[in-house]
Each structure stands twice: as C-alpha cells, then as structure tokens.
CSV table of C-alpha atoms and ligand atoms in Angstrom, one decimal:
chain,number,residue,atom,x,y,z
L,1,MET,CA,-22.2,-18.5,-66.0
L,2,ARG,CA,-19.6,-17.3,-67.8
L,3,LYS,CA,-20.6,-13.6,-66.9
L,4,GLY,CA,-20.9,-14.1,-63.6
L,5,LEU,CA,-17.4,-15.7,-63.5
L,6,LEU,CA,-16.4,-12.6,-65.5
L,7,PHE,CA,-18.0,-10.6,-62.8
L,8,SER,CA,-16.3,-12.2,-60.1
L,9,VAL,CA,-13.2,-11.4,-61.5
L,10,ALA,CA,-13.7,-7.9,-62.3
L,11,VAL,CA,-14.6,-7.8,-58.4
L,12,LEU,CA,-11.4,-9.6,-56.9
L,13,SER,CA,-9.0,-7.7,-58.8
L,14,ILE,CA,-11.0,-4.6,-58.0
L,15,LEU,CA,-10.2,-5.4,-54.5
L,16,CYS,CA,-6.8,-6.6,-55.1
L,17,VAL,CA,-6.2,-3.4,-56.3
L,18,ALA,CA,-7.2,-1.2,-53.4
L,19,GLY,CA,-5.0,-3.6,-51.8
L,20,ALA,CA,-7.7,-5.6,-49.2
L,21,VAL,CA,-6.4,-8.5,-47.2
L,22,PHE,CA,-8.6,-11.4,-47.0
L,23,ALA,CA,-8.6,-13.4,-43.5
L,24,SER,CA,-6.6,-16.5,-44.7
L,25,ASP,CA,-4.4,-13.6,-46.0
L,26,VAL,CA,-3.9,-12.5,-42.2
L,27,LEU,CA,-0.6,-13.2,-41.0
L,28,VAL,CA,-0.1,-12.1,-37.7
L,29,GLY,CA,3.4,-12.0,-35.8
L,30,ALA,CA,3.8,-12.0,-32.3
L,31,CYS,CA,6.9,-11.9,-29.8
L,32,ILE,CA,6.3,-12.7,-26.0
L,33,TYR,CA,8.5,-11.4,-23.6
L,34,LYS,CA,9.6,-14.7,-22.8
L,35,PHE,CA,7.8,-17.6,-22.6
L,36,ASP,CA,8.1,-19.4,-19.0
L,37,ASP,CA,6.3,-16.6,-17.7
L,38,THR,CA,2.7,-18.6,-15.8
L,39,PHE,CA,0.4,-15.3,-16.6
L,40,MET,CA,2.1,-14.3,-20.1
L,41,THR,CA,1.6,-18.5,-21.0
L,42,GLY,CA,-2.3,-17.8,-20.3
L,43,VAL,CA,-2.0,-14.9,-22.8
L,44,ARG,CA,-0.3,-16.8,-25.1
L,45,ASN,CA,-2.9,-19.9,-25.5
L,46,ASN,CA,-5.8,-17.5,-25.5
L,47,MET,CA,-4.4,-15.9,-28.5
L,48,LYS,CA,-3.8,-19.2,-30.5
L,49,ALA,CA,-7.3,-20.1,-29.6
L,50,GLU,CA,-9.0,-17.4,-31.1
L,51,MET,CA,-7.0,-16.7,-34.2
L,52,GLU,CA,-7.8,-20.2,-35.1
L,53,LYS,CA,-11.9,-19.1,-35.0
L,54,LEU,CA,-11.2,-16.4,-36.3
L,55,GLY,CA,-9.3,-18.2,-39.8
L,56,GLY,CA,-6.3,-16.0,-39.8
L,57,GLU,CA,-2.5,-17.4,-39.5
L,58,LEU,CA,-0.7,-16.7,-36.3
L,59,GLU,CA,3.1,-17.0,-35.6
L,60,ILE,CA,4.3,-16.4,-31.9
L,61,VAL,CA,7.9,-16.0,-30.9
L,62,ASP,CA,9.9,-16.3,-27.4
L,63,SER,CA,12.1,-12.7,-26.7
L,64,GLN,CA,13.6,-15.3,-23.8
L,65,ASN,CA,13.7,-11.7,-21.6
L,66,LYS,CA,16.2,-10.3,-24.0
L,67,GLN,CA,15.2,-6.9,-26.0
L,68,PRO,CA,18.2,-7.2,-29.1
L,69,VAL,CA,16.3,-10.3,-29.2
L,70,GLN,CA,12.6,-9.0,-29.5
L,71,ASN,CA,14.1,-6.4,-31.9
L,72,ASP,CA,15.5,-9.1,-34.4
L,73,GLN,CA,12.3,-10.9,-33.9
L,74,VAL,CA,10.4,-8.1,-35.3
L,75,ASP,CA,12.5,-7.1,-38.3
L,76,THR,CA,12.3,-11.0,-39.4
L,77,TYR,CA,8.8,-10.9,-38.8
L,78,VAL,CA,8.7,-7.0,-41.4
L,79,THR,CA,11.3,-8.9,-44.1
L,80,LYS,CA,8.5,-12.1,-44.1
L,81,GLY,CA,5.6,-9.6,-45.1
L,82,VAL,CA,3.6,-10.3,-41.4
L,83,THR,CA,0.3,-7.9,-41.9
L,84,ALA,CA,0.0,-6.8,-38.1
L,85,LEU,CA,2.4,-6.9,-34.9
L,86,VAL,CA,1.6,-8.1,-31.7
L,87,VAL,CA,4.2,-7.3,-29.1
L,88,ASN,CA,4.7,-7.5,-25.2
L,89,PRO,CA,7.7,-6.0,-24.9
L,90,VAL,CA,10.8,-7.1,-22.7
L,91,ASP,CA,11.3,-3.5,-21.9
L,92,ARG,CA,8.7,-1.3,-22.1
L,93,THR,CA,10.9,1.6,-22.6
L,94,ALA,CA,11.9,-0.2,-26.0
L,95,ALA,CA,8.7,0.2,-27.5
L,96,GLY,CA,9.0,3.4,-29.2
L,97,PRO,CA,11.9,2.2,-31.7
L,98,LEU,CA,9.8,-1.0,-32.2
L,99,MET,CA,6.6,1.0,-32.8
L,100,GLU,CA,9.1,3.3,-35.5
L,101,LYS,CA,9.9,0.0,-37.0
L,102,ALA,CA,5.9,-0.6,-37.8
L,103,ARG,CA,4.9,2.8,-38.7
L,104,ALA,CA,7.9,2.6,-41.1
L,105,GLU,CA,6.0,-0.5,-43.2
L,106,GLY,CA,2.5,0.9,-42.3
L,107,LEU,CA,1.6,-2.6,-40.5
L,108,PRO,CA,0.0,-2.3,-37.5
L,109,ILE,CA,0.9,-3.0,-34.0
L,110,VAL,CA,-0.9,-3.9,-31.0
L,111,PHE,CA,1.6,-3.8,-27.4
L,112,ILE,CA,-0.1,-5.8,-24.7
L,113,ASN,CA,0.7,-6.5,-20.8
L,114,ARG,CA,3.5,-4.0,-20.8
L,115,GLU,CA,2.2,-0.2,-21.5
L,116,PRO,CA,4.3,2.2,-23.7
L,117,ASP,CA,5.1,6.0,-22.7
L,118,ALA,CA,1.7,8.0,-24.5
L,119,GLU,CA,4.1,10.3,-26.6
L,120,VAL,CA,4.9,6.4,-27.9
L,121,MET,CA,1.2,5.9,-28.5
L,122,LYS,CA,0.6,8.8,-30.3
L,123,ALA,CA,3.2,8.8,-32.9
L,124,TYR,CA,1.4,7.0,-34.9
L,125,ASP,CA,-2.5,5.9,-36.2
L,126,LYS,CA,-2.3,2.3,-36.5
L,127,ILE,CA,-0.6,1.2,-32.7
L,128,TRP,CA,-2.8,0.0,-30.2
L,129,TYR,CA,-2.7,-1.3,-26.3
L,130,VAL,CA,-4.8,-4.1,-24.5
L,131,GLY,CA,-4.0,-4.4,-21.2
L,132,ALA,CA,-5.7,-3.5,-17.0
L,133,ARG,CA,-5.2,-0.8,-15.2
L,134,ALA,CA,-2.9,-2.0,-12.9
L,135,GLU,CA,-4.5,0.2,-10.4
L,136,GLU,CA,-7.3,-1.8,-9.5
L,137,SER,CA,-5.2,-4.8,-9.4
L,138,GLY,CA,-3.6,-2.7,-6.2
L,139,THR,CA,-6.5,-1.4,-5.0
L,140,GLN,CA,-8.4,-4.7,-4.8
L,141,SER,CA,-5.0,-6.8,-3.2
L,142,GLY,CA,-5.1,-4.6,-0.7
L,143,GLU,CA,-9.0,-4.8,0.2
L,144,LEU,CA,-8.5,-8.4,-0.2
L,145,ILE,CA,-6.3,-7.8,3.4
L,146,VAL,CA,-8.3,-5.1,5.3
L,147,ASP,CA,-11.2,-7.5,4.9
L,148,TYR,CA,-9.4,-10.0,6.6
L,149,PHE,CA,-8.4,-7.6,9.1
L,150,LYS,CA,-11.3,-6.6,9.8
L,151,LYS,CA,-13.2,-10.6,10.0
L,152,ASN,CA,-10.2,-11.5,12.4
L,153,PRO,CA,-8.8,-9.2,15.4
L,154,ASP,CA,-6.0,-11.8,16.3
L,155,ALA,CA,-4.5,-11.1,12.8
L,156,ASP,CA,-3.4,-8.0,14.5
L,157,LYS,CA,-0.6,-10.1,16.3
L,158,ASN,CA,1.1,-7.1,18.6
L,159,LYS,CA,-2.0,-5.7,18.8
L,160,ASP,CA,-0.7,-2.3,17.6
L,161,GLY,CA,-3.8,-1.7,15.3
L,162,LYS,CA,-1.1,-1.7,12.8
L,163,ILE,CA,-0.4,-3.7,9.7
L,164,GLN,CA,3.2,-5.0,9.6
L,165,TYR,CA,3.4,-6.6,6.1
L,166,ILE,CA,6.1,-7.9,3.6
L,167,MET,CA,6.0,-6.8,-0.2
L,168,LEU,CA,7.2,-9.1,-3.1
L,169,ARG,CA,7.6,-6.7,-6.0
L,170,GLY,CA,7.3,-7.8,-10.1
L,171,GLU,CA,10.0,-6.7,-12.7
L,172,GLN,CA,11.5,-2.9,-11.8
L,173,GLY,CA,10.0,-0.3,-14.3
L,174,HIS,CA,7.1,-2.4,-15.0
L,175,GLN,CA,3.6,-0.5,-14.6
L,176,ASP,CA,2.0,-3.2,-13.0
L,177,ALA,CA,4.7,-3.8,-10.3
L,178,THR,CA,4.7,0.1,-9.2
L,179,LEU,CA,0.7,0.4,-9.4
L,180,ARG,CA,0.1,-2.7,-7.5
L,181,THR,CA,2.8,-1.7,-4.5
L,182,GLU,CA,1.2,1.8,-4.3
L,183,TYR,CA,-2.3,1.0,-4.4
L,184,SER,CA,-2.4,-1.9,-2.1
L,185,ILE,CA,-1.3,-0.4,0.4
L,186,LYS,CA,-2.9,2.8,-0.1
L,187,ALA,CA,-6.1,0.5,0.0
L,188,MET,CA,-4.6,-0.6,3.7
L,189,LYS,CA,-4.3,2.7,4.6
L,190,ASP,CA,-7.8,3.8,3.2
L,191,GLY,CA,-9.2,0.4,5.2
L,192,GLY,CA,-8.6,2.3,8.4
L,193,PHE,CA,-5.5,0.5,9.3
L,194,ASP,CA,-1.9,2.1,9.8
L,195,VAL,CA,0.5,-0.3,7.9
L,196,GLU,CA,4.3,-0.6,8.9
L,197,GLU,CA,6.0,-2.3,5.8
L,198,LEU,CA,8.8,-4.9,7.6
L,199,GLY,CA,10.5,-5.3,4.0
L,200,SER,CA,10.2,-5.3,0.7
L,201,ASP,CA,11.8,-5.7,-3.0
L,202,THR,CA,11.6,-7.0,-6.1
L,203,ALA,CA,11.1,-11.2,-6.9
L,204,ASN,CA,10.7,-10.0,-10.7
L,205,TRP,CA,7.0,-11.8,-11.2
L,206,ASP,CA,9.3,-15.1,-10.3
L,207,LYS,CA,8.7,-17.9,-7.7
L,208,VAL,CA,11.8,-19.3,-7.1
L,209,GLN,CA,12.9,-15.9,-6.0
L,210,GLY,CA,9.9,-15.1,-4.5
L,211,THR,CA,10.6,-18.3,-1.8
L,212,ASP,CA,14.1,-17.1,-1.9
L,213,LYS,CA,13.1,-12.9,-0.7
L,214,MET,CA,10.7,-14.6,1.6
L,215,LYS,CA,13.3,-17.0,3.7
L,216,GLY,CA,15.5,-13.6,3.8
L,217,PHE,CA,12.5,-12.0,5.6
L,218,ILE,CA,12.1,-14.9,7.7
L,219,ALA,CA,15.7,-15.1,8.9
L,220,ALA,CA,15.5,-11.1,8.9
L,221,VAL,CA,12.2,-10.1,11.1
L,222,GLY,CA,10.9,-13.6,12.2
L,223,LEU,CA,8.1,-14.8,11.3
L,224,ASP,CA,6.0,-13.9,14.6
L,225,LYS,CA,6.4,-10.0,13.0
L,226,ILE,CA,4.7,-10.5,10.1
L,227,GLU,CA,1.6,-10.0,9.9
L,228,ALA,CA,1.0,-10.0,6.0
L,229,VAL,CA,2.3,-11.1,2.5
L,230,LEU,CA,1.5,-8.9,-0.5
L,231,GLY,CA,2.4,-10.2,-3.5
L,232,ASN,CA,2.3,-8.1,-6.9
L,233,ASN,CA,1.7,-11.1,-8.6
L,234,ASP,CA,0.3,-14.9,-8.2
L,235,ASP,CA,4.1,-17.0,-8.9
L,236,MET,CA,6.0,-14.5,-5.9
L,237,ALA,CA,2.8,-14.6,-3.5
L,238,LEU,CA,2.7,-19.0,-4.0
L,239,GLY,CA,6.7,-18.9,-3.3
L,240,ALA,CA,6.2,-16.9,-0.6
L,241,ILE,CA,3.9,-19.4,0.6
L,242,GLU,CA,6.6,-22.3,-0.4
L,243,ALA,CA,8.8,-20.8,2.2
L,244,LEU,CA,6.0,-20.4,4.9
L,245,LYS,CA,5.2,-24.0,4.4
L,246,ALA,CA,8.9,-24.9,5.4
L,247,GLU,CA,8.3,-23.1,8.4
L,248,GLY,CA,4.7,-25.3,9.3
L,249,TYR,CA,2.6,-22.2,8.5
L,250,ASN,CA,-0.2,-22.0,6.1
L,251,MET,CA,-0.4,-25.5,6.9
L,252,GLY,CA,-3.9,-26.1,8.3
L,253,ASP,CA,-2.8,-24.3,11.9
L,254,PRO,CA,-5.4,-21.2,12.1
L,255,LYS,CA,-2.2,-20.2,15.1
L,256,LYS,CA,0.4,-20.5,12.0
L,257,TYR,CA,-1.2,-18.4,9.8
L,258,ILE,CA,-0.2,-15.9,7.7
L,259,PRO,CA,-2.3,-14.1,4.9
L,260,VAL,CA,-1.1,-14.2,1.7
L,261,VAL,CA,-2.3,-12.4,-1.4
L,262,GLY,CA,-1.6,-12.5,-5.1
L,263,VAL,CA,-2.8,-11.1,-8.7
L,264,ASP,CA,-3.8,-13.2,-11.7
L,265,ALA,CA,-6.0,-15.9,-10.7
L,266,THR,CA,-3.9,-18.3,-12.3
L,267,ALA,CA,-4.6,-22.0,-11.7
L,268,PRO,CA,-2.3,-22.7,-9.1
L,269,ALA,CA,-3.1,-19.8,-7.5
L,270,LEU,CA,-6.7,-21.0,-7.4
L,271,GLU,CA,-5.5,-24.5,-6.1
L,272,ALA,CA,-3.9,-22.6,-3.2
L,273,MET,CA,-7.6,-21.0,-1.9
L,274,SER,CA,-9.1,-24.0,-2.7
L,275,LYS,CA,-6.3,-25.6,0.1
L,276,GLY,CA,-6.7,-22.7,2.3
L,277,THR,CA,-2.8,-21.9,1.9
L,278,MET,CA,-3.9,-18.5,-0.1
L,279,LEU,CA,-6.1,-16.0,1.3
L,280,GLY,CA,-7.0,-14.1,-1.8
L,281,THR,CA,-6.1,-13.0,-5.2
L,282,VAL,CA,-7.6,-11.2,-8.5
L,283,LEU,CA,-8.2,-11.9,-11.9
L,284,ASN,CA,-6.1,-10.6,-14.3
L,285,ASP,CA,-8.0,-12.1,-17.4
L,286,ALA,CA,-5.7,-13.7,-19.8
L,287,LYS,CA,-8.5,-15.3,-21.9
L,288,ASN,CA,-9.8,-11.1,-22.6
L,289,GLN,CA,-6.9,-10.0,-22.9
L,290,GLY,CA,-5.3,-12.5,-25.5
L,291,TRP,CA,-8.7,-12.3,-27.4
L,292,ALA,CA,-9.1,-8.3,-27.8
L,293,ALA,CA,-5.2,-8.5,-28.6
L,294,VAL,CA,-5.5,-10.9,-32.2
L,295,ARG,CA,-9.2,-8.9,-32.9
L,296,ILE,CA,-7.3,-6.1,-32.9
L,297,ALA,CA,-4.6,-7.3,-34.9
L,298,PHE,CA,-6.8,-9.6,-37.1
L,299,ALA,CA,-8.6,-6.3,-38.0
L,300,ALA,CA,-6.4,-3.7,-38.2
L,301,ALA,CA,-4.6,-6.3,-40.7
L,302,GLN,CA,-7.8,-6.2,-43.0
L,303,GLY,CA,-7.3,-2.3,-43.3
L,304,LYS,CA,-10.8,-1.9,-41.0
L,305,ALA,CA,-11.5,0.5,-38.1
L,306,ILE,CA,-11.0,-0.5,-34.3
L,307,ASP,CA,-13.9,0.2,-32.5
L,308,LYS,CA,-16.6,-2.2,-30.5
L,309,GLU,CA,-18.8,-2.7,-33.3
L,310,ALA,CA,-15.1,-4.5,-35.3
L,311,ILE,CA,-13.5,-6.2,-32.1
L,312,GLY,CA,-16.3,-6.4,-29.2
L,313,TYR,CA,-14.4,-4.4,-26.8
L,314,GLU,CA,-15.0,-0.6,-25.8
L,315,VAL,CA,-11.7,1.0,-27.5
L,316,THR,CA,-10.7,4.3,-25.4
L,317,ASP,CA,-9.2,7.1,-27.2
L,318,GLY,CA,-8.9,4.7,-30.4
L,319,LYS,CA,-5.8,3.0,-29.6
L,320,TYR,CA,-6.6,1.4,-25.4
L,321,VAL,CA,-8.5,-1.4,-24.7
L,322,TRP,CA,-8.9,-2.3,-20.8
L,323,ILE,CA,-9.7,-5.4,-19.5
L,324,PRO,CA,-11.2,-5.1,-15.8
L,325,TYR,CA,-9.8,-7.0,-12.7
L,326,VAL,CA,-12.4,-9.3,-10.3
L,327,LYS,CA,-11.6,-9.6,-6.8
L,328,VAL,CA,-11.2,-13.3,-6.5
L,329,THR,CA,-12.1,-14.5,-2.7
L,330,ALA,CA,-12.8,-17.5,-0.9
L,331,GLU,CA,-16.9,-17.0,-2.0
L,332,ASN,CA,-16.1,-17.0,-5.7
L,333,TYR,CA,-12.9,-18.1,-6.9
L,334,LYS,CA,-14.5,-21.7,-7.9
L,335,GLU,CA,-16.2,-19.5,-10.9
L,336,PHE,CA,-12.6,-18.9,-11.8
L,337,MET,CA,-11.1,-23.1,-12.4
V,401,BGC,C1,0.7,-10.1,-14.5
V,401,BGC,C2,2.8,-11.0,-13.9
V,401,BGC,C3,3.3,-11.4,-15.1
V,401,BGC,C4,4.1,-10.2,-15.9
V,401,BGC,C5,4.5,-9.8,-17.1
V,401,BGC,C6,1.7,-9.2,-14.8
V,401,BGC,O1,0.7,-8.6,-15.5
V,401,BGC,O2,0.5,-9.9,-13.3
V,401,BGC,O3,2.2,-12.3,-13.8
V,401,BGC,O4,4.8,-11.6,-14.5
V,401,BGC,O5,2.8,-9.4,-16.3
V,401,BGC,O6,4.9,-8.8,-17.4
V,402,CA,CA1,0.4,-5.0,13.8
C-alpha cells in the first residue's frame, strides 16, 4: 500500500518536474473577432462542445471587431497563465504581433478563419492554422449558378449568352472575400458562360448591409437586367433576398425569380433553400473547424506532437488543417439541416 503510494508520488513529481500538463490543467484562451457573426457563432459553439468532451477548460471572449481590444485580450490571457491560445484575428495582418506574444512565452497559438501570412506561420514552431480553401467555395458557388443556367435557358433573360450578375463581397482584406469573388467568376466562365458584372460591392459579411447594397443595385440597374446574385457568404445572400422579396421577387412566381447563392450553409440559409427563395450554398464546416482548433490547442498545451493521430485531422506542412467545403443543392440540403 504505502510503497504504491510512494511510487505514485514519485512518478507524479517526475512528471511535474518535466512540466507535463494534464487534461484538467489545460486552459485555452480564445478570441473571436466578433460574437455578432453568424458563421463564427457556429464555430464558437462547436469549440465549447468539443472542449467539454475533452475535459479541459476554454474561455472565449468577444474582440468586438477591434484589433486593439483583441491585443489586450491576448495580453490578459498570457498574464492569467493560459496553456494555449486560439485566435480568430480581427485583422489578419495583425497575426504577426499576436504570434510574437505567444512565442515570447512559448505558448501554442492556433489561428482560425483568417489566415496569417506565410512568413508569420513560418516564424514559430507552435503556431497552427485551421481554415478552409476559399478557392474551393468560390468555385462551388459559381458552379451552382452554371448548373442553374444550363437547366434553365430562360435564366438568360436578355438571351445574350452572358450571365449578368451582382457580387456581394465580404470584408476587404479577408482571404475568403478575395478568393470567393475571383473563383466564383472563374467557375461561371469555365462553365462556358460569358459574364457581365452589373454591380459589385462589399457588404462586410453582414445581412443588413447586403439588403442595402442590393436595394442600391436594383435601383441603379433595374431588376429585369439582373440574372444572378452571388454573395461571399449566406448572410449577405439572405440580405439580397430580402431586397428581392420587397420587390415581389423570389416569392414563388417563377417569372419573378433571380437565383441567389451564398457560402456557409447556415441554418437560415438552409431554411431559405427549403422555401425556394435561395438557390444554393456551400457548406463552410463550422463543426469541424471548431473541433480541429480546440483539439490542436488541447494537444499542444500538453506538449503533444500535432498530427493526425493526435487530433484526427490531416495536418499539412505540420501547421495547417484544411476542412473541405461541400456544395449544397436542392438535392442534398436536408443532410445539413
Ligand atoms: C464566413 C463568413 C464570416 C467570416 C468571418 C467566412 O469564412 O464565410 O460568414 O462572416 O468568415 O471571418
Ligand atoms: Ca444574359
């Protein structure tokens, strides 16, 4: 008995000396660029759920879309003694200084959703990124429009063989905004259509701004000229649909319908698909992005190597976890609800 106890105490002290961190000692500090973002709320909820399963502790704060606020939050986490950080930067070009704060303490840091520059990713051995290949989502959303035009020749209202479209872009500087825009246009061209941009503007991922911008475009070019609307995310696409509905469009009359696509596959977007107001979307997998981020932080906090065995996801170049996008159509949307 006594011998056994002594032995355990000895083993424990050796582990403590080696700086081992147990599951129950893991405290991850996370910052989300702003809580009031539909997609990131999904990621956040999945992060919490996963940490509950793993048995560590997770704190999450709202960076209120302000980079200085986020910088202070990271300092507070460091002072508090967190064992790993998860950061969804407000401004992805600010990832460098945040990485340096982590590096100075030897703290693991996992960036999510807003990809740091390659130089920042290379400058530290305990930095990771979890995200999705924006090009993929751009291509898939463009293909949704192509498929619709191939099945519905009348969608080319003025019969000029071109798709006259409106583009609602995400936040300036966000890799998802730039690449989704570029690759969705490329996909329409690759699908065999000429394209003509009737309007393109940023609506900052936001539904209300999406409605406002769409109303502006409707007033400027006229509803009968617009043949498709592409939103870099679902909230902006849904905002555009509100503007169309206000004109009696996308309410069931096939003559008054403009195909609208988004990205994310949020619950309201899937709902809109079920009602026939939205043509399609692309799954931006909040569940797997949230899970992967927390699993990396949890394992890294315990000093484990980050690989498929430790976290259940393929790790590219030792630092990147890429979660695939999935095209969501009328045929498969129910699987995502
Ligand atoms: C999502 C947007 C979200 C943005 C936040 C994107 O990947 O598609 O819905 O607003 O990330 O950074
Ligand atoms: Ca046309």
